[in-house]
Amino acid sequence: MPTSLINGARLFWKLEGQKGNPLVLVHGSWGDHHGWDQIVPALSRTHRVLTYDRRGHSQSERLASQGSKREDAADLAALVQHLELAPAHFLGNSFGGSIVLQLATERPELFRSLQAHEPPLLALIQDSANPHDQAVARNIHERIRSVVELLDDGEMEAGARLFMETIAFGPGAWELLPNESRQTFIFNAPTWLDEGRDPEWRMLDLGQLASFLPPALLTQGDQSEPFFRLVLDALVRALPRMQRQTLLRAGHVPQASHPVEYVETVATFLRSASASATVLS
């Protein structure tokens, strides 16, 4: 499979589909491009679909230097331009959603549309004037700190398990995951730890995002941790023109748990975004 040198790191990527506008899928923390495997075949019938491993994940290079959300956004921009895919539709899951939103504040001209599922931008609720939101933020930060302590002690499997069972999915989830997925999460645990040392990982400049004009959709699962809903509340309050949709019976990774329904959500939005672009042109 191809790799390219992007901003000093070799990134693995995969491009599928022969027709349609480019659609770039950005995975979250712990995982890699395989997290999209269940929805790429359907989406690649109508779009050229790019998946890749973000730096420090799986088949992409892991450098010793401190990483950052801005660096990931710069990698994304450079990879899309290197492959001559811009302007493209972008879809990010979890921290991948945070990266896509960060890129939207910096390089909006690269976008045809934006979709983000449950970006963990905790500063948006941590800085809230609402005491309930502040309490939720403190609670999730305590759970994150417990994971960090295990990883700092070299307990990569225990840390990955604690994250999956107390933040991402819920109690008992670890044993239900395929062994291949568990091994991927363990291998990528040091990169998650590195991401958490970036002081801006939980932040987003809503003032800069306010000038983003392409169609945008924020999604959440009704089975997900409540703090994701609060983050989306903050985003929509700042950017009321953004569409928002709740996915029934779904959680943090609908592309894996409910692929058929999620493909329909994504495809419906893409059709709407393309129609809007046609009208505007």
PDB file of C-alpha atoms in Angstrom:
ATOM      1  CA  MET A   1       0.000   0.000   0.000  1.00  0.00           C
ATOM      2  CA  PRO A   2       1.251   3.530  -0.722  1.00  0.00           C
ATOM      3  CA  THR A   3       2.954   5.851   1.723  1.00  0.00           C
ATOM      4  CA  SER A   4       3.983   9.466   1.239  1.00  0.00           C
ATOM      5  CA  LEU A   5       6.376  11.734   3.098  1.00  0.00           C
ATOM      6  CA  ILE A   6       4.141  14.429   4.568  1.00  0.00           C
ATOM      7  CA  ASN A   7       5.558  17.158   6.813  1.00  0.00           C
ATOM      8  CA  GLY A   8       8.529  14.963   7.719  1.00  0.00           C
ATOM      9  CA  ALA A   9       6.557  11.790   8.527  1.00  0.00           C
ATOM     10  CA  ARG A  10       5.741   8.857   6.280  1.00  0.00           C
ATOM     11  CA  LEU A  11       1.960   8.457   6.164  1.00  0.00           C
ATOM     12  CA  PHE A  12       0.129   5.371   4.926  1.00  0.00           C
ATOM     13  CA  TRP A  13      -2.922   6.073   2.768  1.00  0.00           C
ATOM     14  CA  LYS A  14      -5.488   4.278   0.636  1.00  0.00           C
ATOM     15  CA  LEU A  15      -7.676   5.714  -2.134  1.00  0.00           C
ATOM     16  CA  GLU A  16     -10.739   3.773  -3.280  1.00  0.00           C
ATOM     17  CA  GLY A  17     -13.430   4.536  -5.844  1.00  0.00           C
ATOM     18  CA  GLN A  18     -13.128   5.621  -9.456  1.00  0.00           C
ATOM     19  CA  LYS A  19     -15.653   8.439  -9.726  1.00  0.00           C
ATOM     20  CA  GLY A  20     -17.233  11.295  -7.850  1.00  0.00           C
ATOM     21  CA  ASN A  21     -15.826  14.036  -5.662  1.00  0.00           C
ATOM     22  CA  PRO A  22     -13.175  13.165  -3.070  1.00  0.00           C
ATOM     23  CA  LEU A  23     -14.304  12.157   0.430  1.00  0.00           C
ATOM     24  CA  VAL A  24     -11.595  12.152   3.119  1.00  0.00           C
ATOM     25  CA  LEU A  25     -12.155  10.044   6.251  1.00  0.00           C
ATOM     26  CA  VAL A  26     -10.150  10.964   9.366  1.00  0.00           C
ATOM     27  CA  HIS A  27     -10.020   8.348  12.127  1.00  0.00           C
ATOM     28  CA  GLY A  28      -9.992   9.051  15.836  1.00  0.00           C
ATOM     29  CA  SER A  29      -7.462   8.232  18.534  1.00  0.00           C
ATOM     30  CA  TRP A  30      -6.255   4.692  19.249  1.00  0.00           C
ATOM     31  CA  GLY A  31      -7.412   3.329  15.871  1.00  0.00           C
ATOM     32  CA  ASP A  32      -6.413   3.602  12.220  1.00  0.00           C
ATOM     33  CA  HIS A  33      -7.847   3.578   8.697  1.00  0.00           C
ATOM     34  CA  HIS A  34      -9.400   0.145   9.276  1.00  0.00           C
ATOM     35  CA  GLY A  35     -11.992   1.804  11.481  1.00  0.00           C
ATOM     36  CA  TRP A  36     -13.763   2.840   8.274  1.00  0.00           C
ATOM     37  CA  ASP A  37     -13.676  -0.585   6.597  1.00  0.00           C
ATOM     38  CA  GLN A  38     -17.384  -1.268   6.982  1.00  0.00           C
ATOM     39  CA  ILE A  39     -18.522   1.911   5.213  1.00  0.00           C
ATOM     40  CA  VAL A  40     -15.859   2.528   2.558  1.00  0.00           C
ATOM     41  CA  PRO A  41     -17.263  -0.001   0.011  1.00  0.00           C
ATOM     42  CA  ALA A  42     -20.655   1.731  -0.077  1.00  0.00           C
ATOM     43  CA  LEU A  43     -19.267   5.283  -0.084  1.00  0.00           C
ATOM     44  CA  SER A  44     -16.687   4.494  -2.784  1.00  0.00           C
ATOM     45  CA  ARG A  45     -19.474   3.731  -5.257  1.00  0.00           C
ATOM     46  CA  THR A  46     -20.178   7.439  -5.536  1.00  0.00           C
ATOM     47  CA  HIS A  47     -16.988   9.086  -4.246  1.00  0.00           C
ATOM     48  CA  ARG A  48     -13.238   8.706  -4.364  1.00  0.00           C
ATOM     49  CA  VAL A  49     -12.648   7.817  -0.720  1.00  0.00           C
ATOM     50  CA  LEU A  50      -9.332   8.538   0.994  1.00  0.00           C
ATOM     51  CA  THR A  51      -8.469   6.823   4.274  1.00  0.00           C
ATOM     52  CA  TYR A  52      -5.116   7.054   6.006  1.00  0.00           C
ATOM     53  CA  ASP A  53      -3.287   6.352   9.240  1.00  0.00           C
ATOM     54  CA  ARG A  54      -2.562   9.577  11.078  1.00  0.00           C
ATOM     55  CA  ARG A  55       1.050  10.040  12.151  1.00  0.00           C
ATOM     56  CA  GLY A  56       1.942   7.783  15.040  1.00  0.00           C
ATOM     57  CA  HIS A  57      -0.828   5.319  14.224  1.00  0.00           C
ATOM     58  CA  SER A  58      -0.341   1.775  12.896  1.00  0.00           C
ATOM     59  CA  GLN A  59       1.344   1.888   9.465  1.00  0.00           C
ATOM     60  CA  SER A  60       2.297   5.586   9.584  1.00  0.00           C
ATOM     61  CA  GLU A  61       5.529   6.808  11.098  1.00  0.00           C
ATOM     62  CA  ARG A  62       5.746   7.597  14.813  1.00  0.00           C
ATOM     63  CA  LEU A  63       8.256  10.351  15.495  1.00  0.00           C
ATOM     64  CA  ALA A  64       9.857  11.123  18.839  1.00  0.00           C
ATOM     65  CA  SER A  65       8.865  14.801  18.782  1.00  0.00           C
ATOM     66  CA  GLN A  66       5.752  16.119  20.522  1.00  0.00           C
ATOM     67  CA  GLY A  67       2.695  15.963  18.293  1.00  0.00           C
ATOM     68  CA  SER A  68      -0.239  18.356  18.184  1.00  0.00           C
ATOM     69  CA  LYS A  69      -3.720  18.785  16.784  1.00  0.00           C
ATOM     70  CA  ARG A  70      -2.429  21.584  14.573  1.00  0.00           C
ATOM     71  CA  GLU A  71       0.255  19.236  13.227  1.00  0.00           C
ATOM     72  CA  ASP A  72      -2.395  16.633  12.423  1.00  0.00           C
ATOM     73  CA  ALA A  73      -4.448  19.286  10.625  1.00  0.00           C
ATOM     74  CA  ALA A  74      -1.375  20.354   8.666  1.00  0.00           C
ATOM     75  CA  ASP A  75      -0.713  16.707   7.728  1.00  0.00           C
ATOM     76  CA  LEU A  76      -4.298  16.359   6.521  1.00  0.00           C
ATOM     77  CA  ALA A  77      -4.071  19.485   4.384  1.00  0.00           C
ATOM     78  CA  ALA A  78      -0.719  18.474   2.917  1.00  0.00           C
ATOM     79  CA  LEU A  79      -1.827  14.909   2.156  1.00  0.00           C
ATOM     80  CA  VAL A  80      -4.992  16.071   0.383  1.00  0.00           C
ATOM     81  CA  GLN A  81      -2.995  18.564  -1.662  1.00  0.00           C
ATOM     82  CA  HIS A  82      -0.249  16.018  -2.389  1.00  0.00           C
ATOM     83  CA  LEU A  83      -2.881  13.667  -3.834  1.00  0.00           C
ATOM     84  CA  GLU A  84      -4.562  16.562  -5.681  1.00  0.00           C
ATOM     85  CA  LEU A  85      -7.947  15.915  -4.040  1.00  0.00           C
ATOM     86  CA  ALA A  86      -8.884  19.434  -2.917  1.00  0.00           C
ATOM     87  CA  PRO A  87     -11.524  20.668  -2.565  1.00  0.00           C
ATOM     88  CA  ALA A  88     -12.918  17.586  -0.844  1.00  0.00           C
ATOM     89  CA  HIS A  89     -15.649  16.444   1.499  1.00  0.00           C
ATOM     90  CA  PHE A  90     -14.210  15.720   4.976  1.00  0.00           C
ATOM     91  CA  LEU A  91     -15.589  13.363   7.637  1.00  0.00           C
ATOM     92  CA  GLY A  92     -13.914  12.926  11.026  1.00  0.00           C
ATOM     93  CA  ASN A  93     -14.737  10.641  13.943  1.00  0.00           C
ATOM     94  CA  SER A  94     -13.907  11.587  17.540  1.00  0.00           C
ATOM     95  CA  PHE A  95     -10.455  13.249  17.623  1.00  0.00           C
ATOM     96  CA  GLY A  96     -10.512  12.965  13.850  1.00  0.00           C
ATOM     97  CA  GLY A  97     -13.535  15.264  14.020  1.00  0.00           C
ATOM     98  CA  SER A  98     -11.517  17.707  16.119  1.00  0.00           C
ATOM     99  CA  ILE A  99      -8.782  17.659  13.465  1.00  0.00           C
ATOM    100  CA  VAL A 100     -11.262  18.279  10.649  1.00  0.00           C
ATOM    101  CA  LEU A 101     -12.778  21.208  12.582  1.00  0.00           C
ATOM    102  CA  GLN A 102      -9.297  22.596  13.261  1.00  0.00           C
ATOM    103  CA  LEU A 103      -8.488  22.424   9.559  1.00  0.00           C
ATOM    104  CA  ALA A 104     -11.775  24.197   8.797  1.00  0.00           C
ATOM    105  CA  THR A 105     -10.601  27.165  10.879  1.00  0.00           C
ATOM    106  CA  GLU A 106      -7.300  27.311   8.986  1.00  0.00           C
ATOM    107  CA  ARG A 107      -7.929  26.155   5.412  1.00  0.00           C
ATOM    108  CA  PRO A 108     -11.638  26.414   4.571  1.00  0.00           C
ATOM    109  CA  GLU A 109     -10.850  26.569   0.861  1.00  0.00           C
ATOM    110  CA  LEU A 110      -9.954  22.865   0.950  1.00  0.00           C
ATOM    111  CA  PHE A 111     -13.547  21.892   1.846  1.00  0.00           C
ATOM    112  CA  ARG A 112     -16.610  20.989  -0.176  1.00  0.00           C
ATOM    113  CA  SER A 113     -18.333  20.016   3.084  1.00  0.00           C
ATOM    114  CA  LEU A 114     -17.577  18.962   6.661  1.00  0.00           C
ATOM    115  CA  GLN A 115     -18.945  16.191   8.878  1.00  0.00           C
ATOM    116  CA  ALA A 116     -17.789  15.492  12.440  1.00  0.00           C
ATOM    117  CA  HIS A 117     -19.031  12.814  14.843  1.00  0.00           C
ATOM    118  CA  GLU A 118     -18.543  13.553  18.541  1.00  0.00           C
ATOM    119  CA  PRO A 119     -15.333  15.619  18.595  1.00  0.00           C
ATOM    120  CA  PRO A 120     -13.940  15.598  22.185  1.00  0.00           C
ATOM    121  CA  LEU A 121     -13.437  19.377  22.410  1.00  0.00           C
ATOM    122  CA  LEU A 122     -13.768  19.445  26.166  1.00  0.00           C
ATOM    123  CA  ALA A 123     -12.637  23.047  26.582  1.00  0.00           C
ATOM    124  CA  LEU A 124     -15.950  24.117  25.070  1.00  0.00           C
ATOM    125  CA  ILE A 125     -17.785  22.785  28.125  1.00  0.00           C
ATOM    126  CA  GLN A 126     -14.984  23.170  30.685  1.00  0.00           C
ATOM    127  CA  ASP A 127     -15.120  26.939  30.109  1.00  0.00           C
ATOM    128  CA  SER A 128     -18.926  27.014  30.234  1.00  0.00           C
ATOM    129  CA  ALA A 129     -20.744  29.240  32.694  1.00  0.00           C
ATOM    130  CA  ASN A 130     -23.107  26.339  33.368  1.00  0.00           C
ATOM    131  CA  PRO A 131     -22.122  24.501  36.609  1.00  0.00           C
ATOM    132  CA  HIS A 132     -23.580  21.225  35.264  1.00  0.00           C
ATOM    133  CA  ASP A 133     -21.363  21.400  32.179  1.00  0.00           C
ATOM    134  CA  GLN A 134     -18.334  22.159  34.343  1.00  0.00           C
ATOM    135  CA  ALA A 135     -19.095  19.143  36.546  1.00  0.00           C
ATOM    136  CA  VAL A 136     -19.387  16.868  33.501  1.00  0.00           C
ATOM    137  CA  ALA A 137     -16.052  18.166  32.202  1.00  0.00           C
ATOM    138  CA  ARG A 138     -14.351  17.547  35.555  1.00  0.00           C
ATOM    139  CA  ASN A 139     -15.706  14.013  35.657  1.00  0.00           C
ATOM    140  CA  ILE A 140     -14.420  13.097  32.206  1.00  0.00           C
ATOM    141  CA  HIS A 141     -11.059  14.706  32.950  1.00  0.00           C
ATOM    142  CA  GLU A 142     -10.744  12.481  36.023  1.00  0.00           C
ATOM    143  CA  ARG A 143     -11.388   9.419  33.902  1.00  0.00           C
ATOM    144  CA  ILE A 144      -8.845  10.583  31.339  1.00  0.00           C
ATOM    145  CA  ARG A 145      -6.288  11.138  34.106  1.00  0.00           C
ATOM    146  CA  SER A 146      -6.762   7.555  35.289  1.00  0.00           C
ATOM    147  CA  VAL A 147      -5.950   6.301  31.788  1.00  0.00           C
ATOM    148  CA  VAL A 148      -2.907   8.584  31.560  1.00  0.00           C
ATOM    149  CA  GLU A 149      -1.545   7.256  34.869  1.00  0.00           C
ATOM    150  CA  LEU A 150      -1.687   3.665  33.600  1.00  0.00           C
ATOM    151  CA  LEU A 151       0.001   4.545  30.311  1.00  0.00           C
ATOM    152  CA  ASP A 152       2.690   6.561  32.089  1.00  0.00           C
ATOM    153  CA  ASP A 153       3.445   3.416  34.098  1.00  0.00           C
ATOM    154  CA  GLY A 154       3.813   1.423  30.879  1.00  0.00           C
ATOM    155  CA  GLU A 155       0.487  -0.390  31.342  1.00  0.00           C
ATOM    156  CA  MET A 156      -0.600  -0.005  27.720  1.00  0.00           C
ATOM    157  CA  GLU A 157      -3.201  -2.764  27.638  1.00  0.00           C
ATOM    158  CA  ALA A 158      -4.722  -1.761  30.965  1.00  0.00           C
ATOM    159  CA  GLY A 159      -4.852   1.876  29.880  1.00  0.00           C
ATOM    160  CA  ALA A 160      -6.462   1.031  26.550  1.00  0.00           C
ATOM    161  CA  ARG A 161      -9.006  -1.165  28.273  1.00  0.00           C
ATOM    162  CA  LEU A 162      -9.879   1.510  30.831  1.00  0.00           C
ATOM    163  CA  PHE A 163     -10.347   4.107  28.091  1.00  0.00           C
ATOM    164  CA  MET A 164     -12.617   1.874  26.031  1.00  0.00           C
ATOM    165  CA  GLU A 165     -14.730   0.873  29.031  1.00  0.00           C
ATOM    166  CA  THR A 166     -15.042   4.224  30.845  1.00  0.00           C
ATOM    167  CA  ILE A 167     -14.933   6.796  28.036  1.00  0.00           C
ATOM    168  CA  ALA A 168     -15.475   5.423  24.530  1.00  0.00           C
ATOM    169  CA  PHE A 169     -17.835   2.446  24.754  1.00  0.00           C
ATOM    170  CA  GLY A 170     -18.854   1.306  28.229  1.00  0.00           C
ATOM    171  CA  PRO A 171     -18.318  -1.501  30.780  1.00  0.00           C
ATOM    172  CA  GLY A 172     -17.431  -4.881  29.319  1.00  0.00           C
ATOM    173  CA  ALA A 173     -16.628  -3.473  25.868  1.00  0.00           C
ATOM    174  CA  TRP A 174     -12.989  -4.603  25.860  1.00  0.00           C
ATOM    175  CA  GLU A 175     -13.779  -8.307  25.854  1.00  0.00           C
ATOM    176  CA  LEU A 176     -16.297  -7.841  23.047  1.00  0.00           C
ATOM    177  CA  LEU A 177     -13.747  -6.230  20.721  1.00  0.00           C
ATOM    178  CA  PRO A 178     -11.971  -8.398  18.117  1.00  0.00           C
ATOM    179  CA  ASN A 179      -8.438  -9.261  19.169  1.00  0.00           C
ATOM    180  CA  GLU A 180      -7.071  -7.381  16.146  1.00  0.00           C
ATOM    181  CA  SER A 181      -8.793  -4.193  17.311  1.00  0.00           C
ATOM    182  CA  ARG A 182      -7.473  -4.636  20.860  1.00  0.00           C
ATOM    183  CA  GLN A 183      -3.925  -5.040  19.552  1.00  0.00           C
ATOM    184  CA  THR A 184      -4.295  -1.919  17.403  1.00  0.00           C
ATOM    185  CA  PHE A 185      -5.461   0.102  20.394  1.00  0.00           C
ATOM    186  CA  ILE A 186      -2.552  -1.144  22.511  1.00  0.00           C
ATOM    187  CA  PHE A 187      -0.017  -0.365  19.770  1.00  0.00           C
ATOM    188  CA  ASN A 188      -1.406   3.153  19.300  1.00  0.00           C
ATOM    189  CA  ALA A 189      -1.706   3.934  23.021  1.00  0.00           C
ATOM    190  CA  PRO A 190       1.581   5.919  23.140  1.00  0.00           C
ATOM    191  CA  THR A 191       0.267   8.236  20.434  1.00  0.00           C
ATOM    192  CA  TRP A 192      -2.922   8.905  22.425  1.00  0.00           C
ATOM    193  CA  LEU A 193      -0.727   9.741  25.420  1.00  0.00           C
ATOM    194  CA  ASP A 194       1.291  12.103  23.225  1.00  0.00           C
ATOM    195  CA  GLU A 195      -1.874  13.770  21.931  1.00  0.00           C
ATOM    196  CA  GLY A 196      -2.976  14.454  25.488  1.00  0.00           C
ATOM    197  CA  ARG A 197       0.242  16.367  26.172  1.00  0.00           C
ATOM    198  CA  ASP A 198      -0.689  18.908  23.510  1.00  0.00           C
ATOM    199  CA  PRO A 199      -2.219  21.813  25.477  1.00  0.00           C
ATOM    200  CA  GLU A 200      -4.585  22.576  22.567  1.00  0.00           C
ATOM    201  CA  TRP A 201      -6.004  19.082  22.009  1.00  0.00           C
ATOM    202  CA  ARG A 202      -9.323  19.931  23.703  1.00  0.00           C
ATOM    203  CA  MET A 203      -9.660  23.458  22.267  1.00  0.00           C
ATOM    204  CA  LEU A 204     -11.155  25.082  19.169  1.00  0.00           C
ATOM    205  CA  ASP A 205     -11.333  28.742  18.164  1.00  0.00           C
ATOM    206  CA  LEU A 206     -15.053  29.212  17.541  1.00  0.00           C
ATOM    207  CA  GLY A 207     -14.441  32.748  16.320  1.00  0.00           C
ATOM    208  CA  GLN A 208     -12.301  31.454  13.476  1.00  0.00           C
ATOM    209  CA  LEU A 209     -14.752  28.652  12.711  1.00  0.00           C
ATOM    210  CA  ALA A 210     -17.577  31.203  12.403  1.00  0.00           C
ATOM    211  CA  SER A 211     -16.303  32.209   8.959  1.00  0.00           C
ATOM    212  CA  PHE A 212     -16.561  28.645   7.613  1.00  0.00           C
ATOM    213  CA  LEU A 213     -19.177  28.673   4.829  1.00  0.00           C
ATOM    214  CA  PRO A 214     -19.377  25.164   3.264  1.00  0.00           C
ATOM    215  CA  PRO A 215     -22.174  22.816   4.420  1.00  0.00           C
ATOM    216  CA  ALA A 216     -21.460  21.176   7.793  1.00  0.00           C
ATOM    217  CA  LEU A 217     -23.070  18.375   9.790  1.00  0.00           C
ATOM    218  CA  LEU A 218     -22.424  17.431  13.416  1.00  0.00           C
ATOM    219  CA  THR A 219     -23.612  14.005  14.598  1.00  0.00           C
ATOM    220  CA  GLN A 220     -23.904  12.239  17.930  1.00  0.00           C
ATOM    221  CA  GLY A 221     -25.102   8.845  19.107  1.00  0.00           C
ATOM    222  CA  ASP A 222     -27.927   8.647  21.605  1.00  0.00           C
ATOM    223  CA  GLN A 223     -25.989   5.904  23.450  1.00  0.00           C
ATOM    224  CA  SER A 224     -22.787   7.947  23.811  1.00  0.00           C
ATOM    225  CA  GLU A 225     -21.338   9.614  26.892  1.00  0.00           C
ATOM    226  CA  PRO A 226     -23.307  12.808  27.740  1.00  0.00           C
ATOM    227  CA  PHE A 227     -20.305  15.091  27.392  1.00  0.00           C
ATOM    228  CA  PHE A 228     -20.300  14.611  23.611  1.00  0.00           C
ATOM    229  CA  ARG A 229     -23.819  16.083  23.450  1.00  0.00           C
ATOM    230  CA  LEU A 230     -22.672  19.071  25.501  1.00  0.00           C
ATOM    231  CA  VAL A 231     -19.749  19.685  23.149  1.00  0.00           C
ATOM    232  CA  LEU A 232     -22.121  19.685  20.179  1.00  0.00           C
ATOM    233  CA  ASP A 233     -24.441  22.035  22.090  1.00  0.00           C
ATOM    234  CA  ALA A 234     -21.563  24.511  22.394  1.00  0.00           C
ATOM    235  CA  LEU A 235     -20.626  24.181  18.729  1.00  0.00           C
ATOM    236  CA  VAL A 236     -24.180  24.713  17.528  1.00  0.00           C
ATOM    237  CA  ARG A 237     -24.715  27.701  19.835  1.00  0.00           C
ATOM    238  CA  ALA A 238     -21.680  29.343  18.259  1.00  0.00           C
ATOM    239  CA  LEU A 239     -22.530  28.216  14.717  1.00  0.00           C
ATOM    240  CA  PRO A 240     -26.311  27.867  14.429  1.00  0.00           C
ATOM    241  CA  ARG A 241     -26.202  27.285  10.645  1.00  0.00           C
ATOM    242  CA  MET A 242     -24.499  23.923  11.201  1.00  0.00           C
ATOM    243  CA  GLN A 243     -26.823  20.938  10.812  1.00  0.00           C
ATOM    244  CA  ARG A 244     -27.058  18.466  13.680  1.00  0.00           C
ATOM    245  CA  GLN A 245     -28.349  14.919  13.829  1.00  0.00           C
ATOM    246  CA  THR A 246     -28.698  12.297  16.566  1.00  0.00           C
ATOM    247  CA  LEU A 247     -28.120   8.696  15.484  1.00  0.00           C
ATOM    248  CA  LEU A 248     -30.580   6.383  17.202  1.00  0.00           C
ATOM    249  CA  ARG A 249     -29.250   3.336  19.072  1.00  0.00           C
ATOM    250  CA  ALA A 250     -25.707   4.322  18.073  1.00  0.00           C
ATOM    251  CA  GLY A 251     -22.668   5.349  20.079  1.00  0.00           C
ATOM    252  CA  HIS A 252     -19.203   6.745  19.508  1.00  0.00           C
ATOM    253  CA  VAL A 253     -18.271   4.707  16.412  1.00  0.00           C
ATOM    254  CA  PRO A 254     -21.419   4.345  14.273  1.00  0.00           C
ATOM    255  CA  GLN A 255     -19.299   3.393  11.265  1.00  0.00           C
ATOM    256  CA  ALA A 256     -18.583   0.111  13.074  1.00  0.00           C
ATOM    257  CA  SER A 257     -21.728  -0.453  15.143  1.00  0.00           C
ATOM    258  CA  HIS A 258     -24.369   0.726  12.644  1.00  0.00           C
ATOM    259  CA  PRO A 259     -22.636   0.916   9.252  1.00  0.00           C
ATOM    260  CA  VAL A 260     -25.755   0.692   7.067  1.00  0.00           C
ATOM    261  CA  GLU A 261     -27.587   3.456   8.908  1.00  0.00           C
ATOM    262  CA  TYR A 262     -24.467   5.604   9.137  1.00  0.00           C
ATOM    263  CA  VAL A 263     -23.747   5.308   5.417  1.00  0.00           C
ATOM    264  CA  GLU A 264     -27.256   6.578   4.741  1.00  0.00           C
ATOM    265  CA  THR A 265     -26.714   9.551   7.068  1.00  0.00           C
ATOM    266  CA  VAL A 266     -23.385  10.407   5.454  1.00  0.00           C
ATOM    267  CA  ALA A 267     -24.621   9.865   1.889  1.00  0.00           C
ATOM    268  CA  THR A 268     -27.788  11.906   2.420  1.00  0.00           C
ATOM    269  CA  PHE A 269     -25.758  14.834   3.684  1.00  0.00           C
ATOM    270  CA  LEU A 270     -23.263  14.535   0.811  1.00  0.00           C
ATOM    271  CA  ARG A 271     -26.091  14.623  -1.726  1.00  0.00           C
ATOM    272  CA  SER A 272     -27.525  17.701  -0.041  1.00  0.00           C
ATOM    273  CA  ALA A 273     -24.114  19.391   0.090  1.00  0.00           C
ATOM    274  CA  SER A 274     -23.481  18.662  -3.591  1.00  0.00           C
ATOM    275  CA  ALA A 275     -26.913  19.999  -4.533  1.00  0.00           C
ATOM    276  CA  SER A 276     -26.236  23.195  -2.568  1.00  0.00           C
ATOM    277  CA  ALA A 277     -22.933  23.653  -4.365  1.00  0.00           C
ATOM    278  CA  THR A 278     -24.647  23.193  -7.731  1.00  0.00           C
ATOM    279  CA  VAL A 279     -27.256  25.841  -6.903  1.00  0.00           C
ATOM    280  CA  LEU A 280     -24.607  28.297  -5.702  1.00  0.00           C
ATOM    281  CA  SER A 281     -22.516  27.817  -8.837  1.00  0.00           C
TER     282      SER A 281
END
